[in-house]
Amino acid sequence: MKYFKEEEFKCRCGKCAGGGIVPKLQEMLDDARRLAKVPFVITSGFRCFQHNDAIGAKETSSHCKGLAVDIATPNARTRRRIHRSLDRVGFVRFGIGEKFIHVDIDQDKVQELEWDYYRYSK
């Protein structure tokens, strides 16, 4: 990987020190980062089931399979550049939060989908 370190994708629970994301996701993120020409700050990569549960995420989260990441978007302009580059490299599943974008390549879930987290963040 040119733009990322393995540690960025590991579980952040502080207990398991495990996980990572699948190579295909790594490659797609590297390609998107190159196109966007802005840093991608990964706020969540792989999650162990305990960490996933502790933060209140769904037990079917693609993060637990190493198939998803959340990327910080500090402002609207950066969010647009990141979103556009992710779309250009072939991502088709997007979750849009106030300060992040979730992407995954989970083929077990509905494809060609974009949702927002705004209504769930209250």
XYZ file of N, CA and C in Angstrom:
366
model
N 0.842 -1.182 0.000
C 0.000 0.000 0.000
C 0.884 1.241 0.000
N 0.501 2.167 -0.813
C 1.287 3.392 -0.927
C 0.875 4.439 0.106
N -0.419 4.559 0.366
C -0.917 5.658 1.183
C -1.316 5.281 2.610
N -1.267 4.009 2.942
C -1.748 3.566 4.251
C -0.752 2.641 4.927
N -0.907 2.513 6.238
C -0.146 1.544 7.020
C -1.122 0.499 7.547
N -0.670 -0.723 7.680
C -1.523 -1.813 8.166
C -2.230 -1.453 9.479
N -1.525 -0.739 10.360
C -2.075 -0.399 11.678
C -3.359 0.414 11.580
N -3.506 1.181 10.501
C -4.694 2.016 10.336
C -5.969 1.185 10.221
N -5.818 -0.063 9.823
C -6.982 -0.907 9.559
C -7.272 -1.917 10.666
N -6.447 -1.960 11.692
C -6.625 -2.936 12.771
C -7.698 -2.469 13.754
N -8.228 -3.419 14.515
C -9.242 -3.120 15.523
C -8.681 -2.131 16.542
N -9.513 -1.203 16.954
C -9.081 -0.160 17.891
C -9.564 -0.404 19.308
N -9.937 -1.626 19.607
C -10.449 -1.910 20.945
C -9.364 -1.844 22.005
N -8.123 -2.043 21.597
C -7.029 -2.024 22.553
C -6.817 -3.335 23.273
N -7.615 -4.328 22.931
C -7.512 -5.628 23.594
C -7.102 -6.744 22.650
N -7.725 -6.785 21.471
C -7.485 -7.923 20.584
C -6.261 -7.743 19.694
N -5.922 -6.500 19.363
C -4.781 -6.202 18.473
C -4.838 -6.993 17.177
N -6.028 -7.289 16.739
C -6.149 -8.145 15.584
C -6.838 -7.503 14.408
N -6.937 -8.317 13.394
C -7.686 -7.948 12.219
C -6.923 -7.135 11.212
N -7.670 -6.688 10.268
C -7.172 -5.930 9.137
C -8.242 -6.000 8.065
N -7.986 -5.399 6.947
C -8.971 -5.450 5.872
C -8.432 -6.301 4.729
N -9.337 -6.789 3.908
C -8.955 -7.671 2.812
C -8.145 -6.894 1.761
N -7.260 -7.594 1.046
C -6.404 -6.926 0.049
C -7.165 -6.127 -1.006
N -8.295 -6.626 -1.482
C -9.067 -5.909 -2.510
C -9.495 -4.537 -1.997
N -9.937 -4.468 -0.757
C -10.340 -3.197 -0.165
C -9.131 -2.262 -0.028
N -8.006 -2.809 0.365
C -6.774 -2.016 0.464
C -6.424 -1.393 -0.886
N -6.477 -2.196 -1.936
C -6.139 -1.715 -3.279
C -7.090 -0.615 -3.739
N -8.383 -0.825 -3.506
C -9.371 0.171 -3.918
C -9.171 1.485 -3.169
N -8.870 1.401 -1.879
C -8.645 2.607 -1.087
C -7.390 3.345 -1.550
N -6.346 2.597 -1.864
C -5.118 3.213 -2.358
C -5.384 3.953 -3.680
N -6.134 3.317 -4.572
C -6.467 3.949 -5.852
C -7.309 5.216 -5.636
N -8.284 5.121 -4.737
C -9.148 6.275 -4.467
C -8.353 7.418 -3.848
N -7.466 7.093 -2.945
C -6.640 8.124 -2.292
C -5.772 8.850 -3.325
N -5.225 8.094 -4.254
C -4.409 8.690 -5.324
C -5.237 9.684 -6.137
N -6.462 9.311 -6.474
C -7.326 10.178 -7.272
C -7.791 11.414 -6.501
N -8.085 11.242 -5.231
C -8.638 12.339 -4.430
C -7.615 13.435 -4.150
N -6.360 13.029 -4.016
C -5.286 13.989 -3.712
C -5.511 14.712 -2.389
N -6.191 14.044 -1.460
C -6.321 14.510 -0.079
C -6.103 13.301 0.824
N -5.611 13.516 2.031
C -5.393 12.385 2.944
C -6.704 11.682 3.296
N -6.630 10.383 3.468
C -7.746 9.594 3.982
C -7.382 9.203 5.410
N -8.122 9.699 6.370
C -7.913 9.331 7.764
C -8.930 8.248 8.099
N -8.437 7.038 8.334
C -9.315 5.902 8.633
C -9.691 5.973 10.110
N -10.985 6.144 10.379
C -11.441 6.210 11.770
C -11.894 4.856 12.285
N -12.203 3.945 11.365
C -12.580 2.589 11.756
C -12.319 1.654 10.588
N -11.569 0.608 10.852
C -11.325 -0.428 9.859
C -11.950 -1.719 10.374
N -11.118 -2.736 10.541
C -11.598 -3.991 11.111
C -12.054 -3.759 12.549
N -13.113 -4.486 12.956
C -13.566 -4.471 14.350
C -13.783 -5.907 14.807
N -13.246 -6.235 15.977
C -13.584 -7.533 16.577
C -15.046 -7.455 17.037
N -15.666 -8.584 17.249
C -17.083 -8.587 17.628
C -17.325 -7.872 18.953
N -16.387 -7.987 19.887
C -16.546 -7.332 21.183
C -16.530 -5.808 21.034
N -15.597 -5.308 20.244
C -15.520 -3.851 20.028
C -16.748 -3.367 19.269
N -17.141 -4.107 18.267
C -18.312 -3.752 17.477
C -19.539 -3.638 18.378
N -19.702 -4.601 19.275
C -20.820 -4.596 20.213
C -20.708 -3.416 21.184
N -19.501 -3.154 21.667
C -19.278 -2.086 22.650
C -19.628 -0.705 22.101
N -19.463 -0.498 20.795
C -19.782 0.813 20.222
C -21.222 0.867 19.698
N -21.967 -0.219 19.868
C -23.374 -0.234 19.489
C -23.644 -0.436 18.013
N -22.671 -0.982 17.290
C -22.860 -1.231 15.863
C -23.647 -2.531 15.647
N -24.209 -2.684 14.477
C -24.977 -3.885 14.151
C -24.072 -5.108 14.150
N -24.595 -6.226 14.589
C -23.780 -7.448 14.630
C -23.476 -7.992 13.244
N -24.135 -7.470 12.231
C -23.858 -7.872 10.847
C -22.880 -6.913 10.162
N -22.201 -6.077 10.940
C -21.301 -5.070 10.386
C -20.230 -5.682 9.484
N -20.039 -5.074 8.354
C -19.004 -5.503 7.412
C -17.606 -5.232 7.955
N -17.495 -4.365 8.943
C -16.204 -4.109 9.590
C -15.665 -5.394 10.221
N -16.542 -6.241 10.748
C -16.129 -7.486 11.422
C -15.588 -8.526 10.443
N -15.831 -8.323 9.169
C -15.322 -9.224 8.132
C -14.080 -8.652 7.449
N -13.669 -7.449 7.831
C -12.541 -6.800 7.159
C -12.911 -6.262 5.792
N -14.207 -5.965 5.605
C -14.704 -5.528 4.304
C -15.167 -4.078 4.295
N -14.886 -3.322 5.379
C -15.397 -1.955 5.474
C -14.415 -1.040 6.190
N -14.511 0.232 5.848
C -13.776 1.272 6.567
C -14.650 2.518 6.667
N -14.340 3.330 7.674
C -14.911 4.665 7.797
C -13.764 5.646 7.604
N -14.010 6.685 6.822
C -12.996 7.669 6.480
C -13.475 9.037 6.964
N -12.633 9.732 7.721
C -12.988 11.060 8.229
C -13.165 12.044 7.080
N -14.175 12.905 7.219
C -14.409 13.969 6.246
C -14.595 15.266 7.029
N -13.529 16.017 7.215
C -13.571 17.194 8.086
C -14.392 18.371 7.563
N -14.670 18.385 6.263
C -15.470 19.478 5.699
C -16.129 19.002 4.403
N -17.038 19.811 3.896
C -17.828 19.422 2.722
C -16.975 19.215 1.474
N -15.995 20.074 1.280
C -15.147 19.957 0.092
C -14.353 18.645 0.106
N -13.777 18.316 1.247
C -13.019 17.058 1.372
C -13.949 15.865 1.208
N -15.137 15.943 1.817
C -16.100 14.849 1.684
C -16.428 14.595 0.220
N -16.644 15.659 -0.544
C -16.967 15.500 -1.972
C -15.810 14.867 -2.735
N -14.595 15.317 -2.485
C -13.429 14.754 -3.188
C -13.256 13.275 -2.854
N -13.403 12.938 -1.574
C -13.260 11.543 -1.164
C -14.370 10.704 -1.772
N -15.606 11.166 -1.658
C -16.748 10.413 -2.184
C -16.595 10.184 -3.686
N -16.243 11.231 -4.398
C -16.084 11.118 -5.858
C -15.005 10.101 -6.224
N -13.879 10.129 -5.510
C -12.793 9.198 -5.842
C -13.180 7.756 -5.500
N -13.898 7.566 -4.404
C -14.350 6.217 -4.034
C -15.300 5.663 -5.102
N -16.180 6.503 -5.570
C -17.116 6.117 -6.624
C -16.359 5.751 -7.906
N -15.372 6.544 -8.254
C -14.617 6.315 -9.492
C -13.864 4.990 -9.500
N -13.424 4.508 -8.318
C -12.680 3.244 -8.296
C -13.592 2.029 -8.122
N -14.903 2.253 -8.026
C -15.821 1.122 -8.045
C -16.587 0.811 -6.775
N -16.465 1.634 -5.742
C -17.291 1.397 -4.554
C -18.746 1.676 -4.899
N -19.648 0.838 -4.384
C -21.074 1.019 -4.665
C -21.924 1.039 -3.390
N -21.279 0.883 -2.230
C -22.000 0.933 -0.952
C -21.385 2.040 -0.089
N -22.198 3.089 0.159
C -21.739 4.254 0.904
C -22.691 4.556 2.058
N -22.126 4.842 3.212
C -22.880 5.385 4.335
C -22.298 6.755 4.631
N -23.143 7.765 4.661
C -22.666 9.128 4.822
C -23.039 9.639 6.212
N -22.013 9.984 6.975
C -22.217 10.576 8.290
C -21.855 12.045 8.252
N -22.055 12.716 9.363
C -21.760 14.142 9.421
C -20.278 14.425 9.195
N -19.414 13.554 9.705
C -17.968 13.784 9.600
C -17.217 12.562 9.086
N -17.906 11.653 8.412
C -17.241 10.470 7.873
C -18.025 9.875 6.714
N -17.323 9.058 5.936
C -17.939 8.229 4.906
C -17.580 6.783 5.216
N -18.587 5.925 5.222
C -18.399 4.476 5.345
C -18.442 3.911 3.932
N -17.511 3.018 3.614
C -17.584 2.247 2.372
C -17.302 0.794 2.696
N -17.936 -0.078 1.948
C -17.635 -1.505 2.108
C -17.780 -2.207 0.774
N -17.215 -3.409 0.738
C -17.295 -4.241 -0.471
C -17.935 -5.586 -0.127
N -18.905 -5.552 0.762
C -19.567 -6.756 1.252
C -20.603 -7.243 0.232
N -20.274 -8.306 -0.473
C -21.151 -8.858 -1.507
C -22.384 -9.555 -0.928
N -22.413 -9.790 0.374
C -23.576 -10.404 1.016
C -24.679 -9.392 1.304
N -24.417 -8.139 1.005
C -25.391 -7.085 1.280
C -25.864 -6.455 -0.022
N -26.967 -5.730 0.068
C -27.538 -5.052 -1.095
C -26.491 -4.148 -1.715
N -26.373 -4.216 -3.036
C -25.396 -3.416 -3.768
C -26.047 -2.133 -4.285
N -25.229 -1.219 -4.799
C -25.708 0.055 -5.352
C -26.601 0.770 -4.338
N -26.005 1.098 -3.185
C -26.788 1.663 -2.095
C -26.017 2.777 -1.407
N -26.723 3.846 -1.090
C -26.147 4.926 -0.291
C -27.162 5.295 0.777
N -26.696 5.399 2.006
C -27.572 5.749 3.118
C -26.891 6.815 3.955
N -27.683 7.431 4.848
C -27.083 8.421 5.727
C -27.253 7.983 7.185
N -26.349 8.473 8.006
C -26.366 8.179 9.435
C -26.946 9.315 10.250
N -27.317 10.417 9.608
C -27.776 11.597 10.327
C -28.969 11.304 11.234
N -29.923 10.591 10.717
C -31.136 10.339 11.507
C -30.864 9.417 12.693
N -29.754 8.686 12.650
C -29.442 7.740 13.722
C -28.498 8.320 14.759
N -27.988 9.534 14.535
C -26.955 10.069 15.416
C -27.503 10.897 16.570
N -28.781 10.988 16.709
C -29.379 11.773 17.800
C -29.450 10.979 19.078
